[in-house]
DNA sequence: CTCTTAAATAATAATAAATATTATTAAGGA
DNA sequence: TCCTTAATAATATTTATTATTATTTAAGAG
């Protein structure tokens, strides 16, 4: 049994070709695709897959902790098979979303602690998003000037 | 001339009753309302205001830096007349959005610096959102058990 | 291996948030 | 006060997501 199938089974999810395809794509992707992105990619290899299935599958993955839903772009969700909480950076020009390596774990956990103390919230998770212009887009802009 | 009217004029925006009402409401609010929230509140006192106007107005406020658009809840935007970048915390139960007082400016600016160095992005702004359960909702849940 | 059944899927319709269009209205300078 | 241009209200449209339903399929039982 493949690793993906095993993962699904561990969470009590039936193993279907659609779920395998969606999880594999997400797992191997660095681009934090939206449901639409996933659908458009998979429709090529799985011509009968439906967008509703992509949404439902992402919901069940989310519910069982296989993926996290990101709140980076407004009006749509992006998905990440890296469930470890980590910050993102989005280019306001090309809209690409990147991870980065800076280790902010200590900072974030101390922020959590401090905020929790102050607000008396029990914090589940966070979304830390930076927005700016990526090197590529800056270069392009330079050329145009 | 009122302070709000002056603010609008400073940004080159015509002063209209709708804009005055929207800005005043946002400015005096701590709840980070959505466009819909704003519309529902203002329709009571301004019976002819339209939702499209609320959206257009928020866009022009955003474009001129009078308000910031927040990415906290998925599927909708929230607005804040406090344009200074600051983190938020949302209760996953009642969906209320709070500010808090912890001074994270130093942490955030060092994060920016570090991330900018590492990714070569020019960072404009960030959205720092924490999610969890507020004291009120925890208390309610306790009572139910 | 086949049968059974509950769950998953595809197709479609419906909803919600936001944007676009357009005719009308009003702000604010001449 | 009048004129021009931008803002507004009403409406239609688009986009993202969720709901509905009939059909199909995974996978456990026999």
CSV table of C-alpha atoms (C1' of nucleotides) in Angstrom, one decimal:
chain,number,residue,atom,x,y,z
A,1,UNK,CA,0.0,0.0,0.0
A,2,UNK,CA,1.3,3.4,-0.9
A,3,UNK,CA,2.1,6.0,1.7
A,4,UNK,CA,-0.7,8.3,0.7
A,5,UNK,CA,-3.3,5.5,0.8
A,6,UNK,CA,-2.0,4.6,4.3
A,7,UNK,CA,-2.3,8.2,5.4
A,8,UNK,CA,-5.9,8.3,4.3
A,9,UNK,CA,-6.8,5.1,5.9
A,10,UNK,CA,-5.2,6.2,9.2
A,11,UNK,CA,-7.6,9.1,9.2
A,12,UNK,CA,-10.6,6.8,8.5
A,13,UNK,CA,-11.0,8.1,5.0
A,14,UNK,CA,-11.8,5.8,2.2
A,15,UNK,CA,-9.1,5.5,-0.4
A,16,UNK,CA,-10.3,6.8,-3.7
A,17,UNK,CA,-8.5,7.8,-6.9
A,18,UNK,CA,-9.7,11.4,-6.5
A,19,UNK,CA,-8.4,11.7,-2.9
A,20,UNK,CA,-5.1,10.1,-3.9
A,21,UNK,CA,-4.7,12.5,-6.7
A,22,UNK,CA,-5.6,15.6,-4.7
A,23,UNK,CA,-3.4,14.7,-1.7
A,24,UNK,CA,-0.4,13.7,-3.9
A,25,UNK,CA,-0.7,16.9,-5.9
A,26,UNK,CA,-0.8,19.0,-2.7
A,27,UNK,CA,2.0,17.1,-1.1
A,28,UNK,CA,4.3,17.5,-4.0
A,29,UNK,CA,3.4,21.2,-4.5
A,30,UNK,CA,5.1,24.2,-3.1
A,31,UNK,CA,2.7,26.7,-4.6
A,32,UNK,CA,-0.2,26.5,-2.1
A,33,UNK,CA,-2.9,26.1,-4.7
A,34,UNK,CA,-6.5,27.0,-4.4
A,35,UNK,CA,-9.4,24.5,-5.0
A,36,UNK,CA,-9.7,25.9,-8.5
A,37,UNK,CA,-6.0,25.5,-9.1
A,38,UNK,CA,-6.1,21.9,-8.0
A,39,UNK,CA,-9.1,21.2,-10.1
A,40,UNK,CA,-7.5,22.7,-13.2
A,41,UNK,CA,-4.4,20.7,-12.8
A,42,UNK,CA,-6.1,17.4,-12.1
A,43,UNK,CA,-8.7,17.6,-14.8
A,44,UNK,CA,-5.9,16.9,-17.3
A,45,UNK,CA,-5.0,13.6,-15.8
A,46,UNK,CA,-8.4,12.8,-14.3
A,47,UNK,CA,-10.9,14.1,-16.9
A,48,UNK,CA,-14.0,13.3,-14.9
A,49,UNK,CA,-13.1,14.9,-11.6
A,50,UNK,CA,-15.5,17.5,-10.4
A,51,UNK,CA,-14.8,20.8,-8.6
A,52,UNK,CA,-17.3,19.9,-5.9
A,53,UNK,CA,-15.3,16.8,-5.2
A,54,UNK,CA,-12.2,18.9,-4.8
A,55,UNK,CA,-13.9,21.1,-2.3
A,56,UNK,CA,-15.4,18.2,-0.4
A,57,UNK,CA,-12.2,16.4,-0.3
A,58,UNK,CA,-10.3,19.4,0.9
A,59,UNK,CA,-12.9,19.7,3.6
A,60,UNK,CA,-12.4,16.2,4.8
A,61,UNK,CA,-8.6,16.6,4.6
A,62,UNK,CA,-8.9,19.7,6.7
A,63,UNK,CA,-11.2,18.0,9.2
A,64,UNK,CA,-8.8,15.1,9.7
A,65,UNK,CA,-5.8,17.3,9.8
A,66,UNK,CA,-4.2,16.2,6.6
A,67,UNK,CA,-4.0,19.7,5.1
A,68,UNK,CA,-4.3,23.2,6.4
A,69,UNK,CA,-6.4,25.9,4.8
A,70,UNK,CA,-4.7,29.2,4.3
A,71,UNK,CA,-6.1,32.7,4.5
A,72,UNK,CA,-3.7,34.6,2.3
A,73,UNK,CA,-5.5,35.9,-0.7
A,74,UNK,CA,-8.8,37.5,-0.1
A,75,UNK,CA,-11.9,35.8,-1.6
A,76,UNK,CA,-10.3,32.4,-1.9
A,77,UNK,CA,-8.7,29.8,0.2
A,78,UNK,CA,-5.3,28.2,-0.5
A,79,UNK,CA,-4.3,24.8,0.7
A,80,UNK,CA,-1.1,23.3,2.1
A,81,UNK,CA,-0.2,19.7,2.9
A,82,UNK,CA,2.4,21.1,5.3
A,83,UNK,CA,0.2,21.2,8.4
A,84,UNK,CA,2.9,22.6,10.6
A,85,UNK,CA,2.0,26.2,11.3
A,86,UNK,CA,4.4,28.5,9.3
A,87,UNK,CA,4.3,32.0,7.9
A,88,UNK,CA,3.8,32.8,4.2
A,89,UNK,CA,4.8,35.6,2.0
A,90,UNK,CA,2.8,36.6,-1.1
A,91,UNK,CA,3.8,38.8,-4.0
A,92,UNK,CA,1.2,41.5,-4.5
A,93,UNK,CA,2.2,41.5,-8.2
A,94,UNK,CA,2.3,37.9,-9.4
A,95,UNK,CA,0.3,36.6,-6.4
A,96,UNK,CA,2.7,33.7,-5.9
A,97,UNK,CA,2.9,32.4,-2.4
A,98,UNK,CA,6.1,31.3,-0.8
A,99,UNK,CA,7.4,29.6,2.2
A,100,UNK,CA,10.6,30.8,3.7
A,101,UNK,CA,13.1,29.3,6.0
A,102,UNK,CA,13.5,31.8,8.8
A,103,UNK,CA,12.9,29.9,12.0
A,104,UNK,CA,10.3,31.9,13.8
A,105,UNK,CA,9.0,29.1,16.0
A,106,UNK,CA,10.3,30.7,19.2
A,107,UNK,CA,9.0,34.1,18.4
A,108,UNK,CA,5.6,32.7,17.5
A,109,UNK,CA,5.3,30.6,20.6
A,110,UNK,CA,6.2,33.5,22.8
A,111,UNK,CA,3.7,35.7,20.9
A,112,UNK,CA,1.0,33.0,21.5
A,113,UNK,CA,1.8,32.8,25.1
A,114,UNK,CA,1.8,36.6,25.6
A,115,UNK,CA,-1.5,37.0,23.6
A,116,UNK,CA,-3.1,34.2,25.4
A,117,UNK,CA,-2.2,35.6,28.7
A,118,UNK,CA,-3.5,39.0,27.7
A,119,UNK,CA,-6.8,38.0,26.0
A,120,UNK,CA,-7.5,34.8,27.9
A,121,UNK,CA,-8.1,33.1,24.6
A,122,UNK,CA,-7.2,29.5,24.0
A,123,UNK,CA,-5.3,29.8,20.8
A,124,UNK,CA,-5.6,27.1,18.2
A,125,UNK,CA,-3.6,28.3,15.3
A,126,UNK,CA,-2.5,31.4,13.5
A,127,UNK,CA,-2.0,32.8,10.0
A,128,UNK,CA,1.0,34.9,9.6
A,129,UNK,CA,1.1,36.5,6.2
A,130,UNK,CA,3.5,39.0,4.7
A,131,UNK,CA,2.8,40.9,1.5
A,132,UNK,CA,5.2,42.6,-0.8
A,133,UNK,CA,7.0,42.4,-4.1
A,134,UNK,CA,9.1,39.5,-5.1
A,135,UNK,CA,12.5,39.8,-6.8
A,136,UNK,CA,11.2,38.6,-10.1
A,137,UNK,CA,8.4,41.2,-10.3
A,138,UNK,CA,10.8,44.0,-9.2
A,139,UNK,CA,13.2,43.0,-11.9
A,140,UNK,CA,10.4,43.0,-14.5
A,141,UNK,CA,9.3,46.4,-13.4
A,142,UNK,CA,12.8,47.7,-13.7
A,143,UNK,CA,13.0,46.6,-17.3
A,144,UNK,CA,9.8,48.3,-18.1
A,145,UNK,CA,11.0,51.7,-16.8
B,1,UNK,CA,-15.8,71.5,8.7
B,2,UNK,CA,-15.8,68.2,10.6
B,3,UNK,CA,-12.7,66.1,11.1
B,4,UNK,CA,-14.0,63.3,8.8
B,5,UNK,CA,-14.9,65.7,6.0
B,6,UNK,CA,-11.4,67.1,6.2
B,7,UNK,CA,-9.8,63.7,6.1
B,8,UNK,CA,-11.8,62.8,3.0
B,9,UNK,CA,-10.9,66.1,1.3
B,10,UNK,CA,-7.2,65.6,2.2
B,11,UNK,CA,-7.3,62.4,0.2
B,12,UNK,CA,-9.0,64.0,-2.8
B,13,UNK,CA,-12.3,62.3,-2.1
B,14,UNK,CA,-15.5,64.1,-2.5
B,15,UNK,CA,-17.4,64.5,0.7
B,16,UNK,CA,-20.7,62.7,0.5
B,17,UNK,CA,-23.2,61.7,3.2
B,18,UNK,CA,-22.5,58.0,2.4
B,19,UNK,CA,-18.7,58.4,2.8
B,20,UNK,CA,-19.1,60.3,6.0
B,21,UNK,CA,-21.4,57.7,7.4
B,22,UNK,CA,-19.2,54.8,6.4
B,23,UNK,CA,-16.0,56.4,7.7
B,24,UNK,CA,-17.6,57.5,11.0
B,25,UNK,CA,-19.0,54.1,11.7
B,26,UNK,CA,-15.7,52.4,11.0
B,27,UNK,CA,-13.8,54.9,13.0
B,28,UNK,CA,-15.9,54.5,16.0
B,29,UNK,CA,-16.2,50.8,15.8
B,30,UNK,CA,-14.0,48.2,17.5
B,31,UNK,CA,-15.6,45.2,15.8
B,32,UNK,CA,-13.8,45.2,12.4
B,33,UNK,CA,-17.1,44.9,10.4
B,34,UNK,CA,-17.5,43.5,7.0
B,35,UNK,CA,-19.0,45.4,4.1
B,36,UNK,CA,-22.3,43.6,4.8
B,37,UNK,CA,-22.1,44.5,8.5
B,38,UNK,CA,-21.6,48.2,7.6
B,39,UNK,CA,-24.4,48.1,5.1
B,40,UNK,CA,-26.8,46.5,7.6
B,41,UNK,CA,-26.0,49.1,10.3
B,42,UNK,CA,-26.2,52.1,8.0
B,43,UNK,CA,-29.4,51.2,6.2
B,44,UNK,CA,-31.2,52.0,9.4
B,45,UNK,CA,-30.1,55.6,9.5
B,46,UNK,CA,-29.5,56.0,5.7
B,47,UNK,CA,-32.4,54.0,4.2
B,48,UNK,CA,-31.3,54.5,0.6
B,49,UNK,CA,-27.7,53.5,0.9
B,50,UNK,CA,-26.7,50.6,-1.4
B,51,UNK,CA,-24.3,47.7,-0.7
B,52,UNK,CA,-22.5,48.5,-3.9
B,53,UNK,CA,-21.8,52.0,-2.6
B,54,UNK,CA,-20.4,50.5,0.6
B,55,UNK,CA,-18.0,48.3,-1.5
B,56,UNK,CA,-17.0,51.2,-3.8
B,57,UNK,CA,-16.4,53.5,-0.8
B,58,UNK,CA,-14.4,50.9,1.0
B,59,UNK,CA,-12.3,50.5,-2.1
B,60,UNK,CA,-11.6,54.2,-2.4
B,61,UNK,CA,-10.8,54.4,1.3
B,62,UNK,CA,-8.4,51.5,0.9
B,63,UNK,CA,-6.8,53.0,-2.1
B,64,UNK,CA,-6.2,56.3,-0.3
B,65,UNK,CA,-5.1,54.7,2.9
B,66,UNK,CA,-8.0,55.6,5.1
B,67,UNK,CA,-8.8,52.1,6.1
B,68,UNK,CA,-7.2,48.7,5.9
B,69,UNK,CA,-8.8,45.6,4.6
B,70,UNK,CA,-8.3,42.6,6.8
B,71,UNK,CA,-8.0,38.9,5.8
B,72,UNK,CA,-9.2,37.2,9.0
B,73,UNK,CA,-12.4,35.3,8.1
B,74,UNK,CA,-12.4,33.3,5.0
B,75,UNK,CA,-14.7,34.2,2.3
B,76,UNK,CA,-15.2,37.8,3.4
B,77,UNK,CA,-13.1,40.9,4.1
B,78,UNK,CA,-13.2,43.0,7.3
B,79,UNK,CA,-12.3,46.6,7.5
B,80,UNK,CA,-10.5,48.7,10.1
B,81,UNK,CA,-10.1,52.4,10.3
B,82,UNK,CA,-7.0,51.8,12.3
B,83,UNK,CA,-4.5,51.7,9.5
B,84,UNK,CA,-1.5,51.0,11.7
B,85,UNK,CA,-0.5,47.3,11.1
B,86,UNK,CA,-1.5,45.3,14.1
B,87,UNK,CA,-2.4,41.7,14.8
B,88,UNK,CA,-5.9,40.4,15.4
B,89,UNK,CA,-7.5,37.5,17.3
B,90,UNK,CA,-10.7,35.9,16.2
B,91,UNK,CA,-12.9,33.6,18.2
B,92,UNK,CA,-13.7,30.4,16.2
B,93,UNK,CA,-16.9,30.1,18.1
B,94,UNK,CA,-18.6,33.6,18.0
B,95,UNK,CA,-16.4,34.9,15.2
B,96,UNK,CA,-15.8,38.2,17.0
B,97,UNK,CA,-12.5,39.8,16.1
B,98,UNK,CA,-10.5,41.6,18.7
B,99,UNK,CA,-7.5,43.8,18.9
B,100,UNK,CA,-5.1,43.3,21.8
B,101,UNK,CA,-2.6,45.5,23.5
B,102,UNK,CA,0.6,43.4,23.5
B,103,UNK,CA,3.2,45.5,21.9
B,104,UNK,CA,4.6,43.4,19.2
B,105,UNK,CA,6.1,46.2,17.1
B,106,UNK,CA,9.7,45.2,17.7
B,107,UNK,CA,9.1,41.6,17.1
B,108,UNK,CA,7.2,42.3,13.9
B,109,UNK,CA,9.8,44.7,12.5
B,110,UNK,CA,12.6,42.2,13.2
B,111,UNK,CA,10.6,39.5,11.5
B,112,UNK,CA,10.1,41.8,8.5
B,113,UNK,CA,13.8,42.5,8.4
B,114,UNK,CA,14.8,38.9,8.6
B,115,UNK,CA,12.2,37.7,6.1
B,116,UNK,CA,13.1,40.5,3.7
B,117,UNK,CA,16.7,39.6,3.9
B,118,UNK,CA,16.0,36.0,3.3
B,119,UNK,CA,13.5,36.2,0.5
B,120,UNK,CA,14.6,39.5,-1.1
B,121,UNK,CA,11.0,40.7,-1.0
B,122,UNK,CA,10.1,44.3,-0.4
B,123,UNK,CA,7.5,43.9,2.3
B,124,UNK,CA,4.5,46.2,2.4
B,125,UNK,CA,2.4,45.0,5.1
B,126,UNK,CA,1.4,41.9,7.0
B,127,UNK,CA,-1.6,40.2,8.4
B,128,UNK,CA,-1.1,38.5,11.7
B,129,UNK,CA,-4.1,36.6,12.8
B,130,UNK,CA,-4.6,34.3,15.8
B,131,UNK,CA,-7.6,32.0,16.1
B,132,UNK,CA,-9.0,30.4,19.2
B,133,UNK,CA,-11.8,30.4,21.7
B,134,UNK,CA,-12.6,33.6,23.7
B,135,UNK,CA,-13.4,33.6,27.4
B,136,UNK,CA,-17.1,34.2,26.8
B,137,UNK,CA,-17.5,31.2,24.5
B,138,UNK,CA,-15.5,29.0,26.8
B,139,UNK,CA,-17.8,30.0,29.7
B,140,UNK,CA,-20.9,29.2,27.7
B,141,UNK,CA,-19.6,25.8,26.8
B,142,UNK,CA,-18.8,25.1,30.4
B,143,UNK,CA,-22.4,25.9,31.4
B,144,UNK,CA,-23.7,23.5,28.7
B,145,UNK,CA,-21.6,20.6,29.9
C,1,DC,C1',-14.9,-13.7,-5.3
C,2,DT,C1',-19.4,-11.7,-5.0
C,3,DC,C1',-22.7,-9.2,-2.5
C,4,DT,C1',-24.1,-5.4,0.2
C,5,DT,C1',-24.2,-1.0,2.0
C,6,DA,C1',-22.6,3.2,3.3
C,7,DA,C1',-19.9,6.6,1.7
C,8,DA,C1',-17.9,9.2,-2.2
C,9,DT,C1',-18.5,11.1,-6.6
C,10,DA,C1',-20.3,13.9,-10.7
C,11,DA,C1',-23.5,16.8,-12.3
C,12,DT,C1',-26.1,20.4,-11.2
C,13,DA,C1',-28.4,23.9,-8.7
C,14,DA,C1',-28.2,27.3,-5.2
C,15,DT,C1',-26.0,30.7,-2.2
C,16,DA,C1',-22.8,34.3,-0.8
C,17,DA,C1',-19.5,37.9,-1.5
C,18,DA,C1',-17.8,41.0,-4.6
C,19,DT,C1',-17.7,43.5,-8.9
C,20,DA,C1',-19.5,45.6,-13.2
C,21,DT,C1',-23.0,48.3,-15.7
C,22,DT,C1',-25.8,52.1,-16.3
C,23,DA,C1',-29.0,55.7,-15.6
C,24,DT,C1',-29.7,59.2,-12.2
C,25,DT,C1',-28.2,62.4,-8.7
C,26,DA,C1',-25.4,65.7,-6.3
C,27,DA,C1',-20.7,67.8,-4.9
C,28,DG,C1',-18.3,71.6,-5.5
C,29,DG,C1',-15.8,74.8,-8.6
C,30,DA,C1',-16.7,78.5,-12.2
D,1,DT,C1',-26.9,79.4,-10.1
D,2,DC,C1',-25.1,76.5,-13.5
D,3,DC,C1',-22.1,72.9,-15.2
D,4,DT,C1',-19.2,69.1,-15.2
D,5,DT,C1',-17.6,65.2,-13.4
D,6,DA,C1',-17.7,61.9,-10.0
D,7,DA,C1',-20.7,59.4,-6.8
D,8,DT,C1',-24.7,56.9,-6.1
D,9,DA,C1',-28.7,53.4,-6.3
D,10,DA,C1',-30.5,49.8,-8.6
D,11,DT,C1',-29.6,46.0,-11.0
D,12,DA,C1',-27.1,42.4,-13.3
D,13,DT,C1',-23.1,39.6,-13.4
D,14,DT,C1',-19.1,37.1,-11.9
D,15,DT,C1',-16.6,34.3,-8.8
D,16,DA,C1',-15.9,31.2,-4.9
D,17,DT,C1',-18.2,27.9,-2.3
D,18,DT,C1',-21.8,24.9,-0.6
D,19,DA,C1',-26.0,22.1,-1.1
D,20,DT,C1',-28.8,18.5,-3.5
D,21,DT,C1',-29.4,14.3,-5.6
D,22,DA,C1',-28.9,10.4,-8.4
D,23,DT,C1',-25.2,7.3,-9.5
D,24,DT,C1',-21.1,4.9,-8.6
D,25,DT,C1',-17.7,2.6,-6.0
D,26,DA,C1',-14.7,1.2,-1.9
D,27,DA,C1',-14.2,-2.3,1.1
D,28,DG,C1',-15.9,-5.3,4.6
D,29,DA,C1',-18.9,-9.6,5.3
D,30,DG,C1',-20.1,-13.8,3.8
